[in-house]
PDB file of C-alpha atoms in Angstrom:
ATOM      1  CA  UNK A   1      84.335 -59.375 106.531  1.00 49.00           C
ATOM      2  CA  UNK A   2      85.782 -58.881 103.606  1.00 51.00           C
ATOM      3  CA  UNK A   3      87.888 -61.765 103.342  1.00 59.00           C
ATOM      4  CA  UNK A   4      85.124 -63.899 103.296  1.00 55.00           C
ATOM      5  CA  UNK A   5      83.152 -65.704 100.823  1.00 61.00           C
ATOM      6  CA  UNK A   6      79.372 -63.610 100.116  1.00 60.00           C
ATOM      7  CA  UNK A   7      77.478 -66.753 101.000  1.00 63.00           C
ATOM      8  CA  UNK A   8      79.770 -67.054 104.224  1.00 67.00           C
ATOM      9  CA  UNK A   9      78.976 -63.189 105.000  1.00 62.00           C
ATOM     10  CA  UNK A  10      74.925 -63.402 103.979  1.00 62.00           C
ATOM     11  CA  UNK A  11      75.277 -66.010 106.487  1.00 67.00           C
ATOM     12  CA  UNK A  12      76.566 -64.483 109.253  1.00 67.00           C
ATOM     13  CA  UNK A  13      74.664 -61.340 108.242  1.00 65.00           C
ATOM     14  CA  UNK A  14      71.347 -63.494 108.785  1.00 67.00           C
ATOM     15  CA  UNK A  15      72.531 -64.707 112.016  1.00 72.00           C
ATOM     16  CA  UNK A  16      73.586 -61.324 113.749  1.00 69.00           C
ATOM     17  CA  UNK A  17      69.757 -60.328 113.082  1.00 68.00           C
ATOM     18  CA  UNK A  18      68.627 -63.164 114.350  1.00 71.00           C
ATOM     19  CA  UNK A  19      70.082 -62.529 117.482  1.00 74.00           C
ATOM     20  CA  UNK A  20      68.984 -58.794 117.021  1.00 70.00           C
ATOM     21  CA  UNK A  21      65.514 -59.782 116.866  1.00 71.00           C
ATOM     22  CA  UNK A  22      66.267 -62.008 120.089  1.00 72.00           C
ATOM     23  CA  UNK A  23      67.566 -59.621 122.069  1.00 70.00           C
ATOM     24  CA  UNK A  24      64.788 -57.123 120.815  1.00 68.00           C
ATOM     25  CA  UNK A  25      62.093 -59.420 122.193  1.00 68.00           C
ATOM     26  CA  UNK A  26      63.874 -60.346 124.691  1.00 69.00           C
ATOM     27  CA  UNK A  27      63.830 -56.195 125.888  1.00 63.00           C
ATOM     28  CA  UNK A  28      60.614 -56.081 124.640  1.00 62.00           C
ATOM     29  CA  UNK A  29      59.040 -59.577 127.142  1.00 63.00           C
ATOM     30  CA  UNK A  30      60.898 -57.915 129.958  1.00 64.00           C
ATOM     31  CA  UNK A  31      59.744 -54.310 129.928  1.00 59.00           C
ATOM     32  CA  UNK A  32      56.363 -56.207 129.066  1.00 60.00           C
ATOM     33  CA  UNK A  33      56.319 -58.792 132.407  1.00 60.00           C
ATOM     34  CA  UNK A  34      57.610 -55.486 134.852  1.00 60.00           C
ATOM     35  CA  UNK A  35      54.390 -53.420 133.446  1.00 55.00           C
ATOM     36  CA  UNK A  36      52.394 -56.297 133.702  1.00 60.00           C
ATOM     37  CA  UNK A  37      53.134 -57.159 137.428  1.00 62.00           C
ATOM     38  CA  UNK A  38      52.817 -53.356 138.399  1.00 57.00           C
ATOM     39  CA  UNK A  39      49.488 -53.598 136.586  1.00 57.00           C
ATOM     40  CA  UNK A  40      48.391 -56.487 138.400  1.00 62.00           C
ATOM     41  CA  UNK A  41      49.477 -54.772 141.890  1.00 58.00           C
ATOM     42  CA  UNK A  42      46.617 -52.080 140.941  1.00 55.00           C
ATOM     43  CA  UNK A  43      43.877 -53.891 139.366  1.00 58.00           C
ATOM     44  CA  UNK A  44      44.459 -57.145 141.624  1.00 59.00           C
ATOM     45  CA  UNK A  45      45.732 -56.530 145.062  1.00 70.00           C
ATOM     46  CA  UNK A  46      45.078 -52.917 145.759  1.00 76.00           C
ATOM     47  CA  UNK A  47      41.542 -51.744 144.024  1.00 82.00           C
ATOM     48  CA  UNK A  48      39.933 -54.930 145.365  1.00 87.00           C
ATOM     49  CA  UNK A  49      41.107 -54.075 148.786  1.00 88.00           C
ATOM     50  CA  UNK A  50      39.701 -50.671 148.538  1.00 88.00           C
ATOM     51  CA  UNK A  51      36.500 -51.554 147.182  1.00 90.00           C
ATOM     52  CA  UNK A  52      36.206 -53.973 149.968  1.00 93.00           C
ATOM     53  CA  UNK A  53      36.393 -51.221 152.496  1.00 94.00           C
ATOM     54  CA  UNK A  54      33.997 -49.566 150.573  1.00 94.00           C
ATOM     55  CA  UNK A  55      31.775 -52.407 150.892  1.00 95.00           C
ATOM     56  CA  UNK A  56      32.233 -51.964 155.085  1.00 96.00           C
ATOM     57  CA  UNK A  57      31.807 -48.110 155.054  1.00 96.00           C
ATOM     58  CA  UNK A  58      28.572 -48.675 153.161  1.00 96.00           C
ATOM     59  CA  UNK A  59      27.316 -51.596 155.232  1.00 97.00           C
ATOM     60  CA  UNK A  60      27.689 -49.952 158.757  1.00 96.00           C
ATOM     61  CA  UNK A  61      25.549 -46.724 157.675  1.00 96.00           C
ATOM     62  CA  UNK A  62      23.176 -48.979 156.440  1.00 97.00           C
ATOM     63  CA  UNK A  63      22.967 -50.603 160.075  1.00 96.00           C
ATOM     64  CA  UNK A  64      22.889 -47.290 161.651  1.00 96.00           C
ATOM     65  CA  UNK A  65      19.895 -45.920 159.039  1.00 96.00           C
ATOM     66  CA  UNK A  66      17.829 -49.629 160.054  1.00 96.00           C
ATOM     67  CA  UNK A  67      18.553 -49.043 163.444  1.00 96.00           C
ATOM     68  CA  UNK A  68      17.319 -46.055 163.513  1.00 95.00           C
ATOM     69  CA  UNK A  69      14.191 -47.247 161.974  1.00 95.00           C
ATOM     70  CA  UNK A  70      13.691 -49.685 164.398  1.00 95.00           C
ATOM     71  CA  UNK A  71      13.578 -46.983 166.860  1.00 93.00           C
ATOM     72  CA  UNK A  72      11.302 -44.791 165.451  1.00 92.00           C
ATOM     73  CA  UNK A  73       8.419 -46.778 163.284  1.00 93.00           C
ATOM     74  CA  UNK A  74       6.301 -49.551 165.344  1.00 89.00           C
ATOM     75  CA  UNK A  75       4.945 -50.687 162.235  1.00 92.00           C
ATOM     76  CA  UNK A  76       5.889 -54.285 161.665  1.00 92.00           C
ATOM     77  CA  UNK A  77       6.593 -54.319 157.936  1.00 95.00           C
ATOM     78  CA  UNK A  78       9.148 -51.346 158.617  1.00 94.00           C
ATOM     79  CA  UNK A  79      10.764 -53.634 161.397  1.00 93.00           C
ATOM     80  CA  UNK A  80      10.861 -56.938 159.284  1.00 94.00           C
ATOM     81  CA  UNK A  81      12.376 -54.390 156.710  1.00 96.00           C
ATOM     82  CA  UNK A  82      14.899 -53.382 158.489  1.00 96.00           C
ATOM     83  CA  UNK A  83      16.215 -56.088 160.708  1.00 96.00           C
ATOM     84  CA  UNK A  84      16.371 -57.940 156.867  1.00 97.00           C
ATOM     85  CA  UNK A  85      18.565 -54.912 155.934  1.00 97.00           C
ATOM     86  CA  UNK A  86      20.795 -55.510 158.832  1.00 97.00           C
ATOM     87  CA  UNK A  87      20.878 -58.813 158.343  1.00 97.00           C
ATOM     88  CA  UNK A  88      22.178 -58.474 154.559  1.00 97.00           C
ATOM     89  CA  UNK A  89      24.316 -55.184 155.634  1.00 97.00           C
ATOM     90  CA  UNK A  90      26.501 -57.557 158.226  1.00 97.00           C
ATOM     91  CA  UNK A  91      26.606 -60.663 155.764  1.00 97.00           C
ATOM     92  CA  UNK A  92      27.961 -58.506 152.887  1.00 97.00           C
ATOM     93  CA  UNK A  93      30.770 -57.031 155.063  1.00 97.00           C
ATOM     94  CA  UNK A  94      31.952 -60.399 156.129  1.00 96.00           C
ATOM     95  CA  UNK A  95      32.269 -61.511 152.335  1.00 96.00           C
ATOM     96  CA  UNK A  96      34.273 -58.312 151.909  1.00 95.00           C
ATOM     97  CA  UNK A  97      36.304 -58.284 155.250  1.00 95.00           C
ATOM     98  CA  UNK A  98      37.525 -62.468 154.667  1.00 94.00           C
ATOM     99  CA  UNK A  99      38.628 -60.796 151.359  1.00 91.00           C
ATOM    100  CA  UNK A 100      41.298 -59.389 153.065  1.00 92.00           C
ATOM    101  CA  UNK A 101      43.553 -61.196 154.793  1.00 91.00           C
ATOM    102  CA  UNK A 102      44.802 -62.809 151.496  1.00 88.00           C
ATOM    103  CA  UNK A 103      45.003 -59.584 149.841  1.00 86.00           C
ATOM    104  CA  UNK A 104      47.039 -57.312 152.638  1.00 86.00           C
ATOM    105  CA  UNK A 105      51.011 -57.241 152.040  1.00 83.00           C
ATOM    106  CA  UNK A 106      51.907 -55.433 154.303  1.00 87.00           C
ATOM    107  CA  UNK A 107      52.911 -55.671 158.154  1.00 93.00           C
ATOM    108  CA  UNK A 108      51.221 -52.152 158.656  1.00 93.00           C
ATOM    109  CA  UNK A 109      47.841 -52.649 156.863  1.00 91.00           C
ATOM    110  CA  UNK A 110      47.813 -55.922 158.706  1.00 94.00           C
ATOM    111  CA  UNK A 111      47.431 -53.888 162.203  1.00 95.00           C
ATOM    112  CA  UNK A 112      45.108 -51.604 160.799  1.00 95.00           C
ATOM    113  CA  UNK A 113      42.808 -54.492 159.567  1.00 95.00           C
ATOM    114  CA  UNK A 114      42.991 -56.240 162.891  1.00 96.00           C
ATOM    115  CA  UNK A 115      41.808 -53.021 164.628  1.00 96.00           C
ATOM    116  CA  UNK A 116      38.743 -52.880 162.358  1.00 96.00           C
ATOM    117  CA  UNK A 117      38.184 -56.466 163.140  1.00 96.00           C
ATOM    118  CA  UNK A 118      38.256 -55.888 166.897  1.00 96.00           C
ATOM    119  CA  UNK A 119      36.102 -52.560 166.322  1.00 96.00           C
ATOM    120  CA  UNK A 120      33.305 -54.616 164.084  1.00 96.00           C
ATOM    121  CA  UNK A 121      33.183 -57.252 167.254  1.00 96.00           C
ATOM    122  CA  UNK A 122      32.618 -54.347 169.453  1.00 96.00           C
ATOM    123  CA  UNK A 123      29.761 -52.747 167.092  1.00 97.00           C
ATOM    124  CA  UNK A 124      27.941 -56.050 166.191  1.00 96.00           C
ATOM    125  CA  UNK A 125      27.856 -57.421 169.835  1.00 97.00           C
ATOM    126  CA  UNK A 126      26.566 -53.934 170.626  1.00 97.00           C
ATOM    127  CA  UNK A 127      24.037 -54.007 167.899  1.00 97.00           C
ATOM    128  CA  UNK A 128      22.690 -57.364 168.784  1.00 96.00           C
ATOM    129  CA  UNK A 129      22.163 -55.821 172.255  1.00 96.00           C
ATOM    130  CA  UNK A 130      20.173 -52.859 170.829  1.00 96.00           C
ATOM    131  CA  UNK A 131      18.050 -55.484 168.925  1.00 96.00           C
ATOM    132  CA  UNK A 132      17.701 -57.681 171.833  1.00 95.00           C
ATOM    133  CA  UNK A 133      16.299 -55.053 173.815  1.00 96.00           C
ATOM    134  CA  UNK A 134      13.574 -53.713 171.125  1.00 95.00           C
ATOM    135  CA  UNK A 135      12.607 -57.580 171.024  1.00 93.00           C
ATOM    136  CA  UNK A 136      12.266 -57.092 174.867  1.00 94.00           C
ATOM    137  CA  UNK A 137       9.822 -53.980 174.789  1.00 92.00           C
ATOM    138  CA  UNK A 138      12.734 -52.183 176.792  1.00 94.00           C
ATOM    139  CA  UNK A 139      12.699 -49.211 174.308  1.00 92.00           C
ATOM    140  CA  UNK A 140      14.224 -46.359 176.570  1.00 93.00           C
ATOM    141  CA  UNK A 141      16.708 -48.450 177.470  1.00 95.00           C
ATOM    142  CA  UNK A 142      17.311 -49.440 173.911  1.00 95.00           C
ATOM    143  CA  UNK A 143      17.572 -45.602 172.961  1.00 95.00           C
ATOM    144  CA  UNK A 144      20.058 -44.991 175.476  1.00 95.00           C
ATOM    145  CA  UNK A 145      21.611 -48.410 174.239  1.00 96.00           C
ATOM    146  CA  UNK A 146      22.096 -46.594 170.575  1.00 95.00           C
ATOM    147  CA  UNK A 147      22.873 -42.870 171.401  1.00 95.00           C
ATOM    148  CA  UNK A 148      25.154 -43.445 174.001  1.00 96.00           C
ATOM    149  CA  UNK A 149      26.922 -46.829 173.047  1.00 96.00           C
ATOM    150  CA  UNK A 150      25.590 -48.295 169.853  1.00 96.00           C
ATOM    151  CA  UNK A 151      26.131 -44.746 167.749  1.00 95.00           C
ATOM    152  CA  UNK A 152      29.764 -44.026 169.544  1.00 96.00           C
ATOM    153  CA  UNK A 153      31.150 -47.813 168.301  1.00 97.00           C
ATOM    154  CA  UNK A 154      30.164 -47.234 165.182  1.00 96.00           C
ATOM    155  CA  UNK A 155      32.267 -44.238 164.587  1.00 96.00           C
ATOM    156  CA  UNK A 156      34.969 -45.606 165.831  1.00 97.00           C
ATOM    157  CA  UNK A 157      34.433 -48.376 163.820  1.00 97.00           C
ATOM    158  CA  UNK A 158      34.204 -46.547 160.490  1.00 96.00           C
ATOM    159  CA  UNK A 159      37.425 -44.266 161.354  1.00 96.00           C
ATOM    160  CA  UNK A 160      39.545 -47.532 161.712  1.00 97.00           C
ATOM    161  CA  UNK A 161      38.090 -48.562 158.542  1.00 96.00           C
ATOM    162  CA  UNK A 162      38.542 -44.842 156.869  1.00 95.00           C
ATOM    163  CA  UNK A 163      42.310 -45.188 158.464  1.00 95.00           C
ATOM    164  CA  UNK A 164      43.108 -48.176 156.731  1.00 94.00           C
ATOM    165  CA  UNK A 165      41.395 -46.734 153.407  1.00 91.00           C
ATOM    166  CA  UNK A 166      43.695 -43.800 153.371  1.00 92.00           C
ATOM    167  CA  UNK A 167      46.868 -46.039 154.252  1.00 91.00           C
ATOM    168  CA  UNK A 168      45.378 -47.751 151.109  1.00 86.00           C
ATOM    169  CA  UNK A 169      44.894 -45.261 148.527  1.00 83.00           C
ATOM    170  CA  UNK A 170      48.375 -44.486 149.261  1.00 84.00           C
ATOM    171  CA  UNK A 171      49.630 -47.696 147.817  1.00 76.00           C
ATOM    172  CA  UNK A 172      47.494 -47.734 144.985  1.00 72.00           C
ATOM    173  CA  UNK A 173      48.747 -44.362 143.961  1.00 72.00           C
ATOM    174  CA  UNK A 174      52.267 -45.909 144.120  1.00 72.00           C
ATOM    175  CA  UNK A 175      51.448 -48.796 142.507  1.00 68.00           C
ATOM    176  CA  UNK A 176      49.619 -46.226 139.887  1.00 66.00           C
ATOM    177  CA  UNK A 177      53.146 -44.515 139.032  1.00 70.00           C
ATOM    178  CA  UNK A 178      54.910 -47.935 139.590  1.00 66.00           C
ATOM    179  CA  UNK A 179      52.911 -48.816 136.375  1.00 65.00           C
ATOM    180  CA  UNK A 180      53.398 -45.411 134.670  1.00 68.00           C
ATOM    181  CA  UNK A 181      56.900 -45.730 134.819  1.00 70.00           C
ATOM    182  CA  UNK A 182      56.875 -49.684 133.523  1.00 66.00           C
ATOM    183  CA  UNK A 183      54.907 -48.536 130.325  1.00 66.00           C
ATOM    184  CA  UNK A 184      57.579 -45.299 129.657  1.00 70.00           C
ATOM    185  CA  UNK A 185      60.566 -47.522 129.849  1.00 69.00           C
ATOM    186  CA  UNK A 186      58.621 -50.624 127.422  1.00 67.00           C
ATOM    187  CA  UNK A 187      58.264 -47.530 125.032  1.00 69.00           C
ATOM    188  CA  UNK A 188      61.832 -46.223 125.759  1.00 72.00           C
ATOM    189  CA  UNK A 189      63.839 -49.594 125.846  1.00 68.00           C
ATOM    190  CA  UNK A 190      61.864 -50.873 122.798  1.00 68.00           C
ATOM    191  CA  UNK A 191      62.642 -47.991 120.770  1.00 72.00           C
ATOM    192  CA  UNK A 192      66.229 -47.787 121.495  1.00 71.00           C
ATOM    193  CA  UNK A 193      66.528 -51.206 121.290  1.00 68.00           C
ATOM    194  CA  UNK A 194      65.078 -50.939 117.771  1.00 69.00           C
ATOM    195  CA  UNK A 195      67.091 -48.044 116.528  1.00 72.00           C
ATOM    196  CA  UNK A 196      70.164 -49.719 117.334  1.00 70.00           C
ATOM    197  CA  UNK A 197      69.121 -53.185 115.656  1.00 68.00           C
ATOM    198  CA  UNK A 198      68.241 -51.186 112.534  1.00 71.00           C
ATOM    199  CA  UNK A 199      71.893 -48.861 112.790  1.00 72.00           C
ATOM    200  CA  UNK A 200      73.517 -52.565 112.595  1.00 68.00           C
ATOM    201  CA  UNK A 201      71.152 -54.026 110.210  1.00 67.00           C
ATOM    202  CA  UNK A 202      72.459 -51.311 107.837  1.00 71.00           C
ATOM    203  CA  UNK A 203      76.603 -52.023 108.679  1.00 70.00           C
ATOM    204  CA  UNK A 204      76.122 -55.511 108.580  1.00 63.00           C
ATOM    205  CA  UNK A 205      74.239 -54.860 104.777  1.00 65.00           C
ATOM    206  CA  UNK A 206      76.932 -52.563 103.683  1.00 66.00           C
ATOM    207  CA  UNK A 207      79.722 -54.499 104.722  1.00 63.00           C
ATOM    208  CA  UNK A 208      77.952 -57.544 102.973  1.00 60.00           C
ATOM    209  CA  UNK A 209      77.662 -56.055  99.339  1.00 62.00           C
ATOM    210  CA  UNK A 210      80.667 -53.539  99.932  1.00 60.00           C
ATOM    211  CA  UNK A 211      82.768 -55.506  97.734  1.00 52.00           C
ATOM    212  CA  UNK A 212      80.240 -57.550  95.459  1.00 53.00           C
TER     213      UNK A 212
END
């Protein structure tokens, strides 16, 4: 460099840390979009999934506390109440169970949903039986309906469910240390990245003014 003229060194000086700076951000954008996508795996795919199983788990005890009711209390406000519960229970687990399907990656949650679907068919054509019954004044037979029938669905329902929550909080904690690991290598790249732009920010200065 020395046989050059200082404006033709100042020059190429200024352009090396150009680049520098380029390949810097460039480091830096990259690290940046890896973090972000593991990021978006948590708070976009996989928490929404789990809260809308949460959503199910919540709405079939609901069911099973109104049916209950039903059974027990003659008293008409308490029945209005709770077939309204029911009502609401099963329309906010079909908003969270059409969630799904757009959310699910993979080929084994996929099974596990379509076993909860074919359980929640089993436990809502059952429940509409139960209630069909009570309408009917056939009470014993609607008891029988709900211990032996009614009661057993929905457990199974709700372990198909619980299955597919588990498989699910699996994920998320991978996707959790997916995005751990994004953030320490930003932090890591970035700072090497930096130290080594700075290391040649100083040669390319000295050899600039070494024989000014």
């Amino acid at each position: 460099m020395n046989h050059f003229k200082i404006s033709t060194r100042l020059a190429v000086s200024f352009a090396l840390l150009v680049l520098l700076m380029a390949v810097l951000g460039g480091v830096a954008l990259l690290g940046s979009s890896t973090q972000s996508e593991a990021l978006n795996q948590v708070t976009q795919r996989q928490m929404p999934i789990n809260q809308a199983l949460a959503i199910v788990l919540d709405g079939t005890n609901e069911q099973a506390i109104q049916f209950r009711n039903i059974g027990l209390f003659n008293s008409e406000t308490i029945q209005t109440s709770a077939r309204e519960r029911i009502k609401t229970a099963r329309a906010d687990i079909a908003t969270a169970l059409d969630r799904l399907p757009g959310l699910i990656q993979t080929e084994q949650a996929k099974t596990m949903l379509a076993q909860v679907m074919q359980q929640r068919s089993k436990y809502l054509a059952l429940g509409d039986q139960y209630l069909g019954l009570m309408n009917d004044n056939r009470r014993d037979e609607a008891m029988a309906a709900l211990e032996n029938q009614l009661r057993p669905a929905q457990r199974e329902y709700q372990a198909s469910v619980r299955e597919l929550l588990a498989y699910q909080n699996q994920r998320v904690a991978t996707a959790s240390e997916q995005a751990e690991t994004a953030a320490r290598d930003l932090i890591r790249n970035v700072s090497v990245s930096v130290a080594v732009a700075v290391v040649l920010a100083i040669f390319l200065a000295v050899g600039s003014i070494r024989s000014i």
